[in-house]
Short mmCIF file of C-alpha atoms and ligand atoms in Angstrom, two decimals:
data_model
loop_
_atom_site.label_atom_id
_atom_site.label_comp_id
_atom_site.label_asym_id
_atom_site.label_seq_id
_atom_site.Cartn_x
_atom_site.Cartn_y
_atom_site.Cartn_z
CA MET K 1487 0.00 0.00 0.00
CA GLU K 1488 1.15 3.54 -0.75
CA LYS K 1489 2.44 5.21 2.42
CA ARG K 1490 0.27 8.16 3.44
CA ALA K 1491 1.85 11.55 3.74
CA THR K 1492 2.25 13.27 7.10
CA PHE K 1493 2.95 16.90 7.92
CA ALA K 1494 6.72 17.35 8.25
CA THR K 1495 7.06 19.45 11.38
CA LYS K 1496 5.18 20.37 14.52
CA ILE K 1497 4.85 23.95 13.47
CA GLY K 1498 3.61 22.69 10.11
CA VAL K 1499 0.75 20.88 11.82
CA ILE K 1500 -0.38 23.97 13.65
CA ALA K 1501 0.19 26.31 10.73
CA ALA K 1502 -1.74 24.10 8.31
CA THR K 1503 -4.64 23.66 10.74
CA VAL K 1504 -4.71 27.37 11.52
CA GLY K 1505 -4.44 27.94 7.77
CA SER K 1506 -7.58 25.88 7.32
CA SER K 1507 -9.53 27.68 10.03
CA VAL K 1508 -8.37 31.22 9.37
CA GLY K 1509 -9.88 32.43 6.14
CA LEU K 1510 -12.80 34.33 4.73
CA GLY K 1511 -14.80 32.93 7.64
CA ASN K 1512 -12.93 35.22 10.01
CA ILE K 1513 -12.32 38.27 7.89
CA TRP K 1514 -15.39 38.38 5.65
CA ARG K 1515 -18.08 36.22 7.32
CA PHE K 1516 -17.57 36.99 11.01
CA PRO K 1517 -17.97 40.79 10.71
CA TYR K 1518 -21.02 40.50 8.48
CA GLU K 1519 -22.72 37.90 10.67
CA ALA K 1520 -21.92 39.94 13.77
CA GLY K 1521 -23.21 43.06 12.01
CA GLN K 1522 -26.51 41.40 11.16
CA ASN K 1523 -26.98 39.70 14.51
CA GLY K 1524 -26.53 42.44 17.06
CA GLY K 1525 -22.74 42.85 17.31
CA ALA K 1526 -21.51 42.20 20.82
CA ALA K 1527 -24.42 39.90 21.68
CA PHE K 1528 -23.45 37.72 18.75
CA LEU K 1529 -19.77 37.78 19.72
CA LEU K 1530 -20.58 36.65 23.23
CA VAL K 1531 -22.71 33.70 22.13
CA TYR K 1532 -20.09 32.87 19.52
CA LEU K 1533 -17.32 32.73 22.13
CA GLY K 1534 -19.45 30.42 24.24
CA PHE K 1535 -19.81 28.06 21.27
CA VAL K 1536 -16.08 28.07 20.52
CA VAL K 1537 -15.28 26.92 24.05
CA LEU K 1538 -18.22 24.65 24.74
CA LEU K 1539 -18.66 22.99 21.34
CA GLY K 1540 -15.78 24.08 19.11
CA ILE K 1541 -12.84 22.69 21.06
CA PRO K 1542 -14.60 19.41 22.00
CA VAL K 1543 -15.81 18.72 18.45
CA MET K 1544 -12.34 19.58 17.14
CA LEU K 1545 -10.85 17.03 19.53
CA ALA K 1546 -13.40 14.49 18.37
CA GLU K 1547 -12.39 15.08 14.74
CA PHE K 1548 -8.69 14.89 15.61
CA THR K 1549 -9.29 11.57 17.38
CA VAL K 1550 -11.13 10.04 14.44
CA GLY K 1551 -8.58 11.31 11.93
CA ARG K 1552 -5.33 10.40 13.58
CA ARG K 1553 -6.53 7.05 14.89
CA SER K 1554 -7.85 5.90 11.52
CA LYS K 1555 -5.23 7.59 9.31
CA ALA K 1556 -7.82 7.57 6.56
CA ASN K 1557 -10.01 9.84 4.43
CA VAL K 1558 -13.36 10.95 5.92
CA ASN K 1559 -15.31 8.05 4.57
CA ASP K 1560 -12.82 5.27 5.39
CA ALA K 1561 -12.04 6.81 8.78
CA PHE K 1562 -15.39 5.65 10.13
CA ARG K 1563 -15.07 2.26 8.43
CA VAL K 1564 -11.65 1.67 9.95
CA LEU K 1565 -12.83 2.55 13.44
CA LYS K 1566 -16.28 0.88 13.23
CA PRO K 1567 -16.36 -1.70 10.48
CA ASN K 1568 -19.80 -2.85 9.30
CA SER K 1569 -21.66 0.17 10.59
CA ASN K 1570 -23.36 3.05 8.84
CA TRP K 1571 -21.12 5.70 10.40
CA HIS K 1572 -19.18 6.06 7.17
CA LEU K 1573 -22.21 7.94 5.80
CA VAL K 1574 -21.13 10.85 8.01
CA GLY K 1575 -18.07 11.04 5.79
CA LEU K 1576 -20.11 11.18 2.61
CA PHE K 1577 -22.22 13.88 4.07
CA GLY K 1578 -19.04 15.85 4.87
CA ILE K 1579 -18.03 15.60 1.25
CA LEU K 1580 -21.35 17.08 0.22
CA ALA K 1581 -20.89 19.97 2.64
CA ALA K 1582 -17.35 20.59 1.37
CA VAL K 1583 -18.53 20.91 -2.21
CA LEU K 1584 -21.39 23.21 -1.24
CA ILE K 1585 -19.09 25.49 0.77
CA MET K 1586 -16.55 25.60 -2.04
CA GLY K 1587 -19.25 26.89 -4.38
CA PHE K 1588 -19.89 30.15 -2.54
CA TYR K 1589 -16.48 30.49 -0.91
CA ALA K 1590 -14.71 30.61 -4.26
CA VAL K 1591 -16.97 33.47 -5.34
CA ILE K 1592 -15.95 35.65 -2.39
CA ALA K 1593 -12.33 34.63 -2.91
CA GLY K 1594 -12.74 35.77 -6.53
CA TRP K 1595 -13.93 39.17 -5.29
CA THR K 1596 -10.73 39.51 -3.25
CA LEU K 1597 -8.71 38.97 -6.44
CA GLU K 1598 -10.65 41.73 -8.21
CA TYR K 1599 -9.80 43.95 -5.27
CA VAL K 1600 -6.11 43.04 -5.55
CA PHE K 1601 -6.33 44.03 -9.19
CA GLN K 1602 -8.08 47.32 -8.46
CA SER K 1603 -5.65 48.08 -5.65
CA VAL K 1604 -2.72 47.66 -7.99
CA GLY K 1605 -4.40 49.91 -10.58
CA ASN K 1606 -5.27 52.38 -7.79
CA THR K 1607 -8.95 52.43 -8.81
CA LEU K 1608 -10.48 51.28 -5.54
CA ASP K 1609 -11.03 54.80 -4.25
CA LYS K 1610 -14.06 56.16 -6.07
CA GLY K 1611 -14.23 59.41 -4.12
CA SER K 1612 -17.15 58.81 -1.77
CA PRO K 1613 -18.57 55.90 0.25
CA GLU K 1614 -21.69 55.92 -1.98
CA ALA K 1615 -19.66 55.76 -5.17
CA MET K 1616 -17.61 52.88 -3.79
CA HIS K 1617 -20.80 51.04 -2.92
CA THR K 1618 -22.20 51.54 -6.40
CA ALA K 1619 -18.96 50.33 -7.97
CA PHE K 1620 -19.05 47.20 -5.84
CA THR K 1621 -22.65 46.39 -6.75
CA SER K 1622 -22.07 46.91 -10.41
CA PHE K 1623 -19.04 44.59 -10.26
CA THR K 1624 -20.75 41.76 -8.37
CA SER K 1625 -23.90 41.90 -10.44
CA SER K 1626 -22.10 41.68 -13.76
CA PRO K 1627 -22.10 38.19 -15.27
CA ILE K 1628 -18.56 37.63 -16.51
CA ARG K 1629 -15.99 39.55 -14.53
CA PRO K 1630 -16.54 38.12 -11.01
CA LEU K 1631 -16.79 34.66 -12.49
CA ALA K 1632 -13.48 35.05 -14.29
CA TRP K 1633 -11.78 35.88 -10.98
CA THR K 1634 -13.46 32.94 -9.29
CA ILE K 1635 -12.17 30.62 -11.99
CA LEU K 1636 -8.69 32.09 -11.62
CA PHE K 1637 -8.89 31.46 -7.89
CA LEU K 1638 -10.02 27.87 -8.45
CA SER K 1639 -7.09 27.39 -10.82
CA LEU K 1640 -4.60 28.53 -8.18
CA ASN K 1641 -6.31 26.20 -5.74
CA TYR K 1642 -6.01 23.39 -8.28
CA ALA K 1643 -2.32 24.03 -8.83
CA ILE K 1644 -1.53 23.73 -5.13
CA ILE K 1645 -3.70 20.72 -4.37
CA SER K 1646 -2.62 18.58 -7.25
CA ARG K 1647 0.97 18.89 -5.97
CA GLY K 1648 0.15 17.11 -2.71
CA VAL K 1649 0.31 17.62 1.00
CA ARG K 1650 3.89 18.47 1.92
CA GLY K 1651 4.85 20.45 -1.12
CA GLY K 1652 1.88 22.76 -1.28
CA ILE K 1653 -0.16 23.17 1.83
CA GLU K 1654 2.52 23.21 4.42
CA LYS K 1655 4.95 25.60 2.79
CA ALA K 1656 2.32 28.16 1.93
CA SER K 1657 0.80 28.16 5.42
CA ASN K 1658 4.10 28.39 7.28
CA VAL K 1659 5.15 31.63 5.69
CA LEU K 1660 1.93 33.47 5.08
CA MET K 1661 -0.22 32.97 8.16
CA PRO K 1662 2.10 34.81 10.59
CA PHE K 1663 2.43 37.59 8.05
CA LEU K 1664 -1.35 37.99 7.80
CA PHE K 1665 -1.58 38.22 11.55
CA VAL K 1666 0.92 41.10 11.75
CA VAL K 1667 -0.83 43.05 8.99
CA LEU K 1668 -4.20 42.63 10.71
CA ILE K 1669 -2.76 44.06 13.92
CA ILE K 1670 -1.42 47.09 12.07
CA PHE K 1671 -4.81 47.72 10.46
CA SER K 1672 -6.67 47.38 13.72
CA ILE K 1673 -4.40 50.01 15.27
CA HIS K 1674 -5.21 52.33 12.39
CA SER K 1675 -8.95 51.73 12.83
CA LEU K 1676 -8.69 52.65 16.50
CA THR K 1677 -7.60 56.13 15.48
CA LEU K 1678 -10.75 56.76 13.41
CA ASP K 1679 -13.56 59.05 14.58
CA GLY K 1680 -16.04 56.20 14.79
CA ALA K 1681 -13.72 54.00 16.89
CA LYS K 1682 -15.69 54.42 20.08
CA GLU K 1683 -19.00 53.61 18.47
CA GLY K 1684 -17.51 50.69 16.55
CA LEU K 1685 -15.97 49.17 19.64
CA ALA K 1686 -19.19 49.59 21.60
CA PHE K 1687 -21.06 47.79 18.82
CA LEU K 1688 -18.62 44.89 18.97
CA PHE K 1689 -17.98 44.64 22.69
CA LYS K 1690 -20.98 46.07 24.62
CA PRO K 1691 -23.65 43.40 24.48
CA ASP K 1692 -27.33 44.23 24.32
CA PHE K 1693 -28.80 41.00 25.66
CA SER K 1694 -32.22 41.73 24.25
CA LYS K 1695 -30.72 41.08 20.82
CA ILE K 1696 -30.14 37.39 21.55
CA THR K 1697 -32.85 35.48 19.69
CA SER K 1698 -32.95 31.86 18.58
CA GLY K 1699 -31.94 32.98 15.10
CA VAL K 1700 -28.88 34.78 16.52
CA VAL K 1701 -27.92 31.69 18.50
CA LEU K 1702 -28.21 29.48 15.40
CA SER K 1703 -26.11 31.89 13.37
CA ALA K 1704 -23.46 32.09 16.09
CA MET K 1705 -23.29 28.30 16.23
CA GLY K 1706 -23.03 28.06 12.43
CA GLN K 1707 -20.29 30.69 12.47
CA ALA K 1708 -18.34 28.78 15.15
CA PHE K 1709 -18.43 25.58 13.08
CA PHE K 1710 -17.61 27.43 9.88
CA SER K 1711 -14.76 29.44 11.29
CA LEU K 1712 -13.10 26.49 13.03
CA SER K 1713 -13.56 24.28 9.93
CA LEU K 1714 -15.64 21.80 11.90
CA GLY K 1715 -18.43 19.40 11.17
CA MET K 1716 -17.50 17.99 7.79
CA GLY K 1717 -14.25 16.16 8.21
CA THR K 1718 -11.66 18.77 7.23
CA LEU K 1719 -9.98 18.23 10.54
CA ILE K 1720 -10.46 14.47 10.33
CA THR K 1721 -8.58 14.56 7.06
CA TYR K 1722 -5.86 16.88 8.36
CA ALA K 1723 -5.44 14.89 11.56
CA SER K 1724 -4.94 11.78 9.45
CA TYR K 1725 -1.72 13.46 8.31
CA PHE K 1726 -0.59 14.35 11.86
CA GLY K 1727 2.36 12.43 13.31
CA LYS K 1728 1.96 10.34 16.44
CA SER K 1729 3.67 12.85 18.70
CA THR K 1730 1.35 15.76 17.81
CA ASP K 1731 -0.25 17.08 20.98
CA LEU K 1732 -3.92 17.10 19.97
CA PRO K 1733 -5.40 18.97 22.97
CA ARG K 1734 -2.78 21.68 22.75
CA THR K 1735 -3.23 22.01 18.99
CA SER K 1736 -6.99 22.41 19.39
CA VAL K 1737 -6.60 25.17 21.95
CA TYR K 1738 -4.02 27.03 19.86
CA VAL K 1739 -6.19 26.82 16.78
CA ALA K 1740 -9.31 27.99 18.61
CA ILE K 1741 -7.49 30.93 20.20
CA LEU K 1742 -5.77 32.09 17.01
CA ASP K 1743 -8.91 31.70 14.93
CA THR K 1744 -11.00 33.66 17.41
CA LEU K 1745 -8.37 36.38 17.72
CA VAL K 1746 -8.30 36.87 13.97
CA ALA K 1747 -12.09 37.18 13.85
CA ILE K 1748 -12.13 39.72 16.68
CA ILE K 1749 -9.30 41.73 15.13
CA ALA K 1750 -11.23 41.75 11.84
CA GLY K 1751 -14.18 43.16 13.79
CA VAL K 1752 -11.92 45.80 15.34
CA ILE K 1753 -10.78 46.78 11.87
CA ILE K 1754 -14.25 46.87 10.28
CA PHE K 1755 -16.71 48.33 12.79
CA PRO K 1756 -14.89 51.58 13.67
CA ALA K 1757 -14.70 52.21 9.92
CA VAL K 1758 -18.36 51.34 9.42
CA PHE K 1759 -19.40 54.03 11.88
CA THR K 1760 -16.79 56.51 10.70
CA TYR K 1761 -17.94 56.38 7.07
CA GLY K 1762 -21.65 56.23 7.78
CA LEU K 1763 -22.11 52.66 6.53
CA SER K 1764 -24.60 50.16 7.91
CA PRO K 1765 -23.25 47.20 9.91
CA GLU K 1766 -26.16 45.08 8.70
CA GLN K 1767 -25.51 44.96 5.01
CA GLY K 1768 -24.49 41.33 4.77
CA PRO K 1769 -21.90 39.68 2.51
CA GLU K 1770 -20.79 42.99 1.04
CA LEU K 1771 -19.76 44.54 4.38
CA LEU K 1772 -16.03 43.84 4.10
CA PHE K 1773 -15.86 44.91 0.49
CA VAL K 1774 -17.64 48.21 0.87
CA THR K 1775 -15.85 49.09 4.11
CA LEU K 1776 -12.22 48.40 3.28
CA PRO K 1777 -11.83 50.76 0.30
CA ASN K 1778 -12.94 53.59 2.59
CA ILE K 1779 -10.32 52.62 5.13
CA PHE K 1780 -7.57 52.49 2.54
CA SER K 1781 -8.55 55.78 0.96
CA GLN K 1782 -7.79 57.52 4.27
CA MET K 1783 -4.91 55.42 5.55
CA PRO K 1784 -1.32 56.67 5.20
CA GLY K 1785 0.26 54.44 2.56
CA GLY K 1786 -3.19 53.13 1.63
CA TYR K 1787 -2.14 52.16 -1.87
CA PHE K 1788 0.54 49.82 -0.63
CA TRP K 1789 -1.52 48.47 2.28
CA SER K 1790 -4.53 47.63 0.18
CA ILE K 1791 -2.49 45.58 -2.29
CA LEU K 1792 -0.86 43.71 0.55
CA PHE K 1793 -4.10 43.15 2.41
CA PHE K 1794 -6.15 41.77 -0.45
CA ILE K 1795 -3.30 39.46 -1.45
CA LEU K 1796 -3.14 38.16 2.10
CA ILE K 1797 -6.90 37.62 2.28
CA ALA K 1798 -6.77 35.73 -0.98
CA VAL K 1799 -4.00 33.56 0.42
CA ALA K 1800 -5.90 32.98 3.66
CA ALA K 1801 -8.85 31.93 1.53
CA LEU K 1802 -6.59 29.63 -0.43
CA THR K 1803 -5.24 27.81 2.63
CA SER K 1804 -8.89 27.26 3.64
CA THR K 1805 -10.13 26.04 0.26
CA ILE K 1806 -7.13 23.73 0.05
CA SER K 1807 -8.32 22.10 3.26
CA LEU K 1808 -11.92 21.90 2.05
CA CYS K 1809 -10.84 20.30 -1.21
CA GLU K 1810 -8.42 17.96 0.48
CA VAL K 1811 -11.39 16.21 2.10
CA VAL K 1812 -12.88 15.43 -1.29
CA VAL K 1813 -9.59 14.76 -3.08
CA ALA K 1814 -8.34 12.32 -0.43
CA TYR K 1815 -11.65 10.47 -0.72
CA LEU K 1816 -11.70 10.33 -4.53
CA HIS K 1817 -8.04 9.31 -4.59
CA GLU K 1818 -7.95 6.68 -1.86
CA LYS K 1819 -11.44 5.32 -2.09
CA ILE K 1820 -12.44 5.61 -5.73
CA GLY K 1821 -8.91 5.25 -7.07
CA PHE K 1822 -8.52 8.40 -9.17
CA THR K 1823 -5.06 9.97 -9.23
CA ARG K 1824 -4.79 13.10 -7.09
CA ARG K 1825 -4.60 15.14 -10.25
CA ARG K 1826 -7.72 13.61 -11.78
CA ALA K 1827 -9.59 13.86 -8.47
CA THR K 1828 -8.71 17.55 -8.27
CA GLN K 1829 -9.85 18.11 -11.85
CA ILE K 1830 -13.24 16.53 -11.19
CA LEU K 1831 -13.72 18.54 -8.04
CA THR K 1832 -12.66 21.77 -9.72
CA ALA K 1833 -15.21 21.21 -12.49
CA ILE K 1834 -17.99 20.74 -9.91
CA CYS K 1835 -16.85 23.85 -8.03
CA ILE K 1836 -16.89 25.96 -11.17
CA THR K 1837 -20.47 24.90 -11.86
CA LEU K 1838 -21.70 25.70 -8.35
CA SER K 1839 -19.70 28.93 -8.18
CA THR K 1840 -21.26 30.07 -11.43
CA LEU K 1841 -24.72 29.74 -9.91
CA CYS K 1842 -23.60 31.51 -6.73
CA SER K 1843 -21.90 34.30 -8.61
CA LEU K 1844 -24.85 34.90 -10.91
CA SER K 1845 -27.20 35.04 -7.96
CA PHE K 1846 -25.87 38.58 -7.34
CA GLY K 1847 -27.03 39.59 -10.80
CA LEU K 1848 -28.78 37.65 -13.55
CA LEU K 1849 -30.23 35.01 -11.22
CA SER K 1850 -31.01 37.28 -8.28
CA ASP K 1851 -34.75 36.78 -8.76
CA ILE K 1852 -34.56 33.04 -8.34
CA THR K 1853 -35.06 32.38 -4.66
CA VAL K 1854 -35.93 29.44 -2.44
CA PHE K 1855 -37.32 30.26 1.06
CA GLY K 1856 -36.53 33.87 0.23
CA LYS K 1857 -32.84 33.14 -0.30
CA ASN K 1858 -30.93 33.33 -3.55
CA PHE K 1859 -28.62 30.48 -4.55
CA PHE K 1860 -25.62 32.05 -2.79
CA ASP K 1861 -27.41 32.61 0.52
CA LEU K 1862 -29.05 29.23 0.32
CA SER K 1863 -25.72 27.40 -0.14
CA ASP K 1864 -24.15 29.30 2.74
CA PHE K 1865 -27.13 28.84 5.04
CA THR K 1866 -27.59 25.15 4.27
CA ALA K 1867 -23.92 24.32 4.61
CA SER K 1868 -23.05 26.49 7.62
CA ASN K 1869 -26.19 26.48 9.70
CA ILE K 1870 -27.46 22.99 8.87
CA LEU K 1871 -24.89 20.56 7.48
CA LEU K 1872 -21.95 21.58 9.68
CA PRO K 1873 -23.80 21.48 13.02
CA LEU K 1874 -25.42 18.20 11.98
CA GLY K 1875 -22.01 16.79 11.08
CA GLY K 1876 -20.66 18.02 14.42
CA LEU K 1877 -23.56 16.36 16.20
CA LEU K 1878 -22.90 13.01 14.50
CA ILE K 1879 -19.14 13.16 15.07
CA SER K 1880 -19.76 13.94 18.76
CA LEU K 1881 -22.12 10.98 19.03
CA PHE K 1882 -19.60 8.76 17.30
CA VAL K 1883 -16.71 9.64 19.59
CA GLY K 1884 -18.86 9.96 22.72
CA TRP K 1885 -20.88 6.77 22.36
CA SER K 1886 -19.58 4.48 19.67
CA LEU K 1887 -15.82 4.61 20.15
CA ASP K 1888 -14.23 2.90 23.07
CA ARG K 1889 -13.55 5.38 25.86
CA SER K 1890 -10.09 3.99 26.50
CA ALA K 1891 -9.25 4.25 22.81
CA VAL K 1892 -10.29 7.92 22.79
CA LYS K 1893 -8.21 8.59 25.86
CA GLU K 1894 -5.21 6.77 24.43
CA GLU K 1895 -5.39 8.80 21.24
CA LEU K 1896 -5.88 12.20 22.85
CA SER K 1897 -3.22 11.67 25.52
CA ASN K 1898 -0.66 10.11 23.17
CA LYS K 1899 -0.81 6.83 25.09
CA GLY K 1900 -0.95 8.49 28.49
CA THR K 1901 1.99 10.84 28.01
CA ILE K 1902 -0.16 14.00 28.07
CA PRO K 1903 -2.06 14.54 31.33
CA MET K 1904 -5.81 14.95 30.70
CA PRO K 1905 -7.57 15.98 33.91
CA TYR K 1906 -10.53 17.27 31.90
CA PHE K 1907 -11.06 14.05 29.94
CA ASN K 1908 -14.34 13.17 31.67
CA ILE K 1909 -15.75 16.63 31.04
CA LEU K 1910 -14.86 16.28 27.39
CA ILE K 1911 -16.64 12.94 27.10
CA PHE K 1912 -19.66 14.35 28.93
CA ILE K 1913 -19.85 17.21 26.44
CA LEU K 1914 -19.52 14.88 23.45
CA LYS K 1915 -22.07 12.43 24.83
CA TYR K 1916 -24.76 14.81 26.04
CA ILE K 1917 -24.17 18.54 25.79
CA ALA K 1918 -23.15 18.71 22.13
CA PRO K 1919 -25.85 16.44 20.69
CA ILE K 1920 -28.69 17.82 22.80
CA GLY K 1921 -27.52 21.43 22.55
CA ILE K 1922 -27.05 21.31 18.80
CA SER K 1923 -30.45 19.65 18.29
CA ILE K 1924 -32.31 22.24 20.34
CA ILE K 1925 -30.60 25.25 18.77
CA PHE K 1926 -31.11 23.76 15.42
CA LEU K 1927 -34.83 23.13 15.70
CA SER K 1928 -35.60 26.41 17.39
CA GLY K 1929 -33.32 28.43 15.12
CA LEU K 1930 -35.03 26.97 12.08
CA GLY K 1931 -38.34 27.91 13.64
CA LEU K 1932 -39.43 24.32 14.04
CA PHE K 1933 -40.35 24.73 17.70
N1 LIG S 40 -12.76 27.85 8.31
C1 LIG S 40 -12.52 28.43 7.04
C2 LIG S 40 -12.74 29.92 7.16
O1 LIG S 40 -13.01 30.40 8.21
C3 LIG S 40 -13.37 27.82 5.96
C4 LIG S 40 -13.30 26.33 5.97
C5 LIG S 40 -12.24 25.55 5.67
C6 LIG S 40 -14.30 25.47 6.42
N2 LIG S 40 -12.55 24.24 5.90
C7 LIG S 40 -13.82 24.17 6.36
C8 LIG S 40 -15.57 25.71 6.88
C9 LIG S 40 -14.59 23.12 6.78
C10 LIG S 40 -16.35 24.66 7.28
C11 LIG S 40 -15.86 23.37 7.24
O2 LIG S 40 -12.65 30.65 6.22
#
């Protein structure tokens, strides 16, 4: 049998996993979800989910991945032969493809913004003009799609070269760099006139804003941002070496991912209030806010080029991880070469992305439950499939796997002390499944 790849170094493990979690979810999706769901109230509920569900479900995925050393579908077969658990893996593959469809569209937008930054055409003179320019770009049929296809081609080039060569190298260099640039921008935003109002929006919770819809969105955001619920981290953990400290890795990843989201909020909201924008505008928030920031920032020309390149790269390290789930499955299970598997996946992504991209223009009138194709993909994947996947993975590790096997895996055969092990199992057995079910049903308005 072909030997499976592993990540080369400890720092590579963390960087690649952080690379998967940190992406458009933090910089684009978190601010817009927070903006639509009451700001600080959303942040607070979100933080609760990261600690209470995020870290435990991440540990559950790590356990399944490293113990089985297999793709998402085989992982469950290896650990529980002759059961139906492997369907969870198939379901993860579906979610991955659905997420790729809309994610690649937003990633394409970031490339357009790199292009405009280089040409110095981002600044249209007034916040209104910048908004109009954005809408006319996203609603046009060809241009956004061309960028999306370019993005998917870059993604293809990295993935078809394999685990060590592509993923690890890119993440190691670029993630720390992104972090530094975000800090610099947040400091600039704190000097804006609207800083006080922006910070109050993000950090001063108004508890009356917490509704079941807000709770569902915060849960979806936690799963999305941490790359949970569909086997990305099962697949990545299958490449971890046996000395990787899983509990420590999960805590690092959760902290870094959350920090990046909060810093993105600190960059965006002061600017939103400074330039008279609305925090509730949805997916366009990042794209209509940033050009205003750069137009006023010393060295804005240079910073905007750098920033949009880094966002595109952060998106790339996330899509690589999403695609890896599908590619590993098609390669190991169906027997396609990695290259062929990546080609098939890329073709599917282009099809879905086309529908998502056109739903901002030509197809904007076609809606299901009041949502266009883009919103529907995002909502179904993030707020339904991911929590459902997380629920099933929790049940699998909490109930179906042997407790001693879980402990052995998480503690590296007893070499890492785990005083909280029983709490973790309790969460996986009861809290996560029951909590997710309730939030789910009430958030969807089913009771
Ligand atoms: N977490 C990434 C982000 O925040 C996106 C992502 C990568 C993802 N892999 C995933 C989301 C798996 C859900 C599931 O941008």
